[in-house]
């Protein structure tokens, strides 16, 4: 099995400090959270940024400030910083694409529209074609976010059109209210239906985070954890930090004999 790549989704776009007092929001808080997550074993930081009021932002200035702070804090062992092009629900696609002009190594690429709680997270084919153009122009490697079984068909359609080319790194984001839940049978189905030349990981939302991560570790997938996806360590017990969630995955991987990839190894696997 390939070594296990752990991604930490440290902030997200939807949570507030009222919901999660330990959520990192400022560049300084994000730098500390990223450093701790990297020291715990994360190789990738999935990054959303906030403005001075803590609101989700896709502005270049906010991305620049957070990247600089994270890079400084992690000097000598800089993680892959994976920008979000999903942004906050309702954000215009032009704003979501804009940070790619900063040429990040990697960024998320959402593969379809879903209900997102009471909202709609819109990703039309025209949005996806525009995104893929910008990924190509900026030489950014996409991570494909898959929330529904049909999103694999969307990927295959875009492959057929010549819009997307292998290899693919797919992240199954399961358990969003309004999309596919995080049952293990669903994960199995998704893995079995990946296009050729794919690697995959799983990000379980809320109570699905841990069981899906455990399965992924033994199935040969990769794992994403973090406060963006889940603010609890266990039922009713708030997580203390992103690092605490990463540390648990490292312990589990060690117990079952799946080596964890360091940052250089993760770069080799993901960035082609
Ligand atoms: N905030 C969600 C609506 C991504 O980062 O690409 C979308 C999201 C996905 O978080
Ligand atoms: Zn995200």
Coordinates of C-alpha atoms and ligand atoms in Angstrom, one line a residue:
X1 CA 0.0 0.0 0.0
X2 CA 1.0 3.6 -0.7
X3 CA 2.0 5.6 2.4
X4 CA -0.9 7.4 4.1
X5 CA -1.2 11.1 3.3
X6 CA -3.0 13.0 6.0
X7 CA -4.7 16.3 5.1
X8 CA -5.8 18.8 7.8
X9 CA -8.8 20.9 6.8
X10 CA -8.0 23.5 9.5
X11 CA -10.6 26.3 9.1
X12 CA -13.3 25.9 6.4
X13 CA -15.7 28.6 5.3
X14 CA -18.9 27.9 7.2
X15 CA -18.1 27.7 10.9
X16 CA -17.9 30.6 13.4
X17 CA -15.9 31.0 16.6
X18 CA -19.3 30.8 18.4
X19 CA -19.7 27.3 17.1
X20 CA -16.0 26.4 17.5
X21 CA -13.9 28.7 19.8
X22 CA -10.7 27.0 18.8
X23 CA -11.2 27.4 15.1
X24 CA -8.1 29.1 13.5
X25 CA -9.2 32.2 11.6
X26 CA -6.4 34.8 11.5
X27 CA -3.2 34.2 9.6
X28 CA -1.4 33.8 12.9
X29 CA -3.9 31.3 14.2
X30 CA -3.8 29.4 11.0
X31 CA 0.0 29.3 11.0
X32 CA 0.0 27.9 14.6
X33 CA -2.7 25.3 13.6
X34 CA -0.9 24.3 10.4
X35 CA 2.5 24.0 12.3
X36 CA 0.9 21.8 15.0
X37 CA -0.9 19.7 12.4
X38 CA 2.3 19.2 10.4
X39 CA 4.2 18.2 13.5
X40 CA 1.4 15.7 14.3
X41 CA 1.8 14.1 10.8
X42 CA -0.3 16.1 8.3
X43 CA 1.4 16.6 4.9
X44 CA -1.4 18.7 3.3
X45 CA -3.2 21.8 4.6
X46 CA -6.6 22.3 3.0
X47 CA -6.9 26.1 3.2
X48 CA -9.9 28.5 3.4
X49 CA -9.1 32.0 4.5
X50 CA -11.1 34.7 6.4
X51 CA -11.2 38.5 6.3
X52 CA -10.4 40.8 9.2
X53 CA -14.0 40.3 10.5
X54 CA -13.6 36.5 10.3
X55 CA -15.9 36.2 7.3
X56 CA -15.0 33.7 4.5
X57 CA -12.9 35.4 1.8
X58 CA -11.5 34.4 -1.6
X59 CA -9.5 37.6 -1.9
X60 CA -5.9 37.3 -2.9
X61 CA -4.7 39.5 -0.1
X62 CA -6.2 37.1 2.5
X63 CA -4.7 34.0 0.9
X64 CA -1.3 35.8 0.6
X65 CA -1.3 36.7 4.3
X66 CA -2.2 33.2 5.4
X67 CA 0.3 31.4 3.1
X68 CA 3.1 33.7 4.2
X69 CA 2.3 33.0 7.9
X70 CA 2.0 29.3 7.4
X71 CA 5.2 29.1 5.4
X72 CA 7.1 31.1 8.0
X73 CA 5.8 28.9 10.8
X74 CA 6.7 25.7 9.0
X75 CA 10.0 26.8 7.6
X76 CA 12.1 23.8 6.5
X77 CA 9.1 21.5 6.5
X78 CA 6.5 23.4 4.4
X79 CA 3.3 21.4 3.8
X80 CA 1.4 21.2 0.6
X81 CA -1.0 24.1 0.9
X82 CA -4.2 23.1 -0.9
X83 CA -6.3 26.2 -1.6
X84 CA -10.0 25.9 -1.6
X85 CA -11.8 26.9 -4.8
X86 CA -15.1 25.9 -3.1
X87 CA -15.1 28.9 -0.9
X88 CA -18.2 29.5 1.1
X89 CA -21.5 28.4 -0.1
X90 CA -23.0 31.1 -2.4
X91 CA -19.6 32.6 -3.4
X92 CA -19.5 33.5 -7.1
X93 CA -17.4 31.2 -9.3
X94 CA -15.2 34.1 -10.5
X95 CA -14.1 34.8 -6.9
X96 CA -13.6 31.1 -6.2
X97 CA -11.3 30.7 -9.2
X98 CA -9.3 33.9 -8.6
X99 CA -6.8 32.6 -5.9
X100 CA -5.4 30.1 -8.5
X101 CA -3.5 33.1 -10.0
X102 CA -1.3 32.8 -7.0
X103 CA -0.2 29.4 -8.5
X104 CA -0.7 27.1 -5.5
X105 CA 0.8 23.6 -5.8
X106 CA -2.7 22.2 -5.3
X107 CA -6.3 23.3 -4.9
X108 CA -9.7 21.7 -4.5
X109 CA -11.9 21.1 -7.6
X110 CA -15.6 20.5 -6.8
X111 CA -17.2 18.0 -9.2
X112 CA -20.9 18.9 -8.9
X113 CA -23.8 20.6 -7.4
X114 CA -25.4 19.5 -4.1
X115 CA -27.8 20.5 -1.4
X116 CA -25.6 21.9 1.4
X117 CA -27.7 22.0 4.5
X118 CA -30.5 24.4 3.6
X119 CA -28.4 26.0 0.8
X120 CA -27.3 24.9 -2.6
X121 CA -23.6 24.5 -3.4
X122 CA -23.5 25.2 -7.1
X123 CA -20.9 23.7 -9.4
X124 CA -22.2 23.6 -13.0
X125 CA -20.4 22.0 -15.9
X126 CA -19.6 25.5 -17.2
X127 CA -18.1 26.3 -13.7
X128 CA -16.0 23.1 -13.9
X129 CA -14.8 23.9 -17.4
X130 CA -13.7 27.4 -16.3
X131 CA -12.0 25.9 -13.3
X132 CA -10.1 23.3 -15.3
X133 CA -8.8 26.0 -17.6
X134 CA -7.4 28.0 -14.7
X135 CA -5.9 24.9 -13.1
X136 CA -4.1 24.2 -16.4
X137 CA -2.9 27.8 -16.9
X138 CA -1.5 28.1 -13.3
X139 CA -0.1 24.5 -13.3
X140 CA -2.0 23.8 -10.1
X141 CA -2.8 20.1 -9.3
X142 CA -6.5 19.6 -8.6
X143 CA -7.9 17.5 -5.8
X144 CA -11.4 16.4 -7.0
X145 CA -14.0 16.8 -4.3
X146 CA -16.7 14.2 -4.7
X147 CA -19.9 14.4 -2.6
X148 CA -22.2 12.2 -4.6
X149 CA -21.8 9.0 -6.6
X150 CA -22.9 10.9 -9.7
X151 CA -19.9 13.2 -9.3
X152 CA -17.7 10.3 -10.5
X153 CA -19.9 10.4 -13.7
X154 CA -19.3 14.1 -14.0
X155 CA -15.5 13.4 -13.8
X156 CA -15.8 10.8 -16.5
X157 CA -17.9 13.1 -18.7
X158 CA -15.2 15.8 -18.4
X159 CA -12.5 13.2 -19.2
X160 CA -14.4 12.2 -22.3
X161 CA -14.7 15.8 -23.4
X162 CA -10.9 16.2 -23.0
X163 CA -11.4 18.8 -20.3
X164 CA -9.6 16.7 -17.6
X165 CA -6.7 14.3 -17.9
X166 CA -5.3 11.6 -15.6
X167 CA -3.9 11.1 -13.1
X168 CA -6.7 12.1 -10.7
X169 CA -6.6 12.6 -6.9
X170 CA -10.2 12.2 -5.6
X171 CA -11.4 13.2 -2.2
X172 CA -14.7 11.6 -1.1
X173 CA -16.4 14.2 1.1
X174 CA -19.2 12.1 2.7
X175 CA -21.8 13.1 5.2
X176 CA -22.7 16.6 4.1
X177 CA -26.4 17.2 4.9
X178 CA -28.0 17.1 1.5
X179 CA -25.6 14.8 -0.2
X180 CA -24.3 11.2 0.1
X181 CA -23.9 10.0 3.7
X182 CA -20.8 8.3 5.1
X183 CA -21.7 4.7 5.0
X184 CA -18.9 2.3 4.4
X185 CA -20.9 0.6 1.6
X186 CA -21.0 4.0 -0.2
X187 CA -17.2 4.4 0.2
X188 CA -16.7 0.9 -1.3
X189 CA -19.0 1.7 -4.2
X190 CA -17.1 5.0 -4.9
X191 CA -13.7 3.4 -4.7
X192 CA -14.8 0.6 -7.1
X193 CA -16.0 3.2 -9.6
X194 CA -12.9 5.5 -9.8
X195 CA -11.5 6.1 -13.2
X196 CA -8.1 4.5 -14.0
X197 CA -5.0 6.2 -12.6
X198 CA -6.7 7.6 -9.5
X199 CA -5.6 7.9 -6.0
X200 CA -8.2 8.7 -3.4
X201 CA -8.9 9.9 0.1
X202 CA -11.9 10.4 2.3
X203 CA -13.2 13.3 4.4
X204 CA -16.0 12.2 6.6
X205 CA -18.2 15.0 7.9
X206 CA -19.2 15.1 11.6
X207 CA -19.7 11.7 13.1
X208 CA -18.6 10.0 9.8
X209 CA -15.0 11.4 10.1
X210 CA -13.6 8.7 12.3
X211 CA -15.2 5.5 10.9
X212 CA -14.4 6.5 7.3
X213 CA -10.8 7.4 8.2
X214 CA -10.3 4.1 9.9
X215 CA -11.6 2.2 6.9
X216 CA -9.5 4.3 4.5
X217 CA -6.3 3.6 6.4
X218 CA -6.8 -0.2 5.9
X219 CA -8.2 0.1 2.4
X220 CA -5.2 2.0 1.0
X221 CA -6.9 5.4 0.7
X222 CA -5.7 8.7 2.2
X223 CA -7.4 10.6 5.0
X224 CA -8.6 14.2 5.7
X225 CA -9.5 15.3 9.1
X226 CA -9.9 18.8 10.7
X227 CA -12.3 21.3 12.2
X228 CA -13.7 22.2 8.8
X229 CA -15.3 18.7 8.7
X230 CA -15.8 17.8 12.3
X231 CA -15.5 19.9 15.5
X232 CA -15.8 16.9 17.9
X233 CA -13.2 14.5 19.2
X234 CA -15.9 12.1 20.3
X235 CA -19.6 12.3 20.9
X236 CA -20.3 15.5 22.8
X237 CA -16.6 16.2 23.4
X238 CA -15.3 19.2 21.4
X239 CA -11.9 18.7 19.6
X240 CA -9.2 20.8 21.3
X241 CA -7.4 21.4 18.0
X242 CA -6.8 20.3 14.4
X243 CA -3.6 18.6 15.6
X244 CA -5.5 16.4 18.1
X245 CA -7.6 15.0 15.2
X246 CA -4.4 14.4 13.1
X247 CA -2.6 12.7 16.0
X248 CA -5.4 10.1 16.4
X249 CA -5.1 9.1 12.7
X250 CA -1.3 8.7 13.1
X251 CA -1.9 6.5 16.1
X252 CA -4.4 4.3 14.3
X253 CA -2.1 4.1 11.2
X254 CA 0.8 3.0 13.4
X255 CA -1.3 0.4 15.1
X256 CA -2.3 -1.2 11.9
X257 CA 1.1 -0.9 10.2
X258 CA 0.3 1.7 7.5
X259 CA 3.2 4.1 7.3
X260 CA 2.4 7.8 7.2
X261 CA 3.9 9.8 4.3
X262 CA 6.1 12.7 5.2
X263 CA 5.7 15.9 3.2
X264 CA 8.3 15.0 0.6
X265 CA 6.7 11.6 0.0
X266 CA 3.2 13.2 -0.2
X267 CA 4.5 15.7 -2.9
X268 CA 5.8 12.7 -4.9
X269 CA 2.5 10.9 -4.7
X270 CA 0.2 13.9 -5.3
X271 CA 2.0 16.4 -7.5
X272 CA 2.7 15.2 -10.9
Ligands
LIG1 N1 -17.6 25.4 2.0 C1 -18.2 24.4 1.1 C2 -19.4 25.0 0.5 C3 -13.8 23.2 -1.0 O1 -13.1 23.6 -0.1 O2 -13.5 23.1 -2.1 C4 -17.3 24.0 0.0 C5 -15.9 23.5 0.4 C6 -15.2 22.8 -0.7 O3 -15.4 23.7 1.5
LIG2 ZN1 -13.1 23.2 2.0

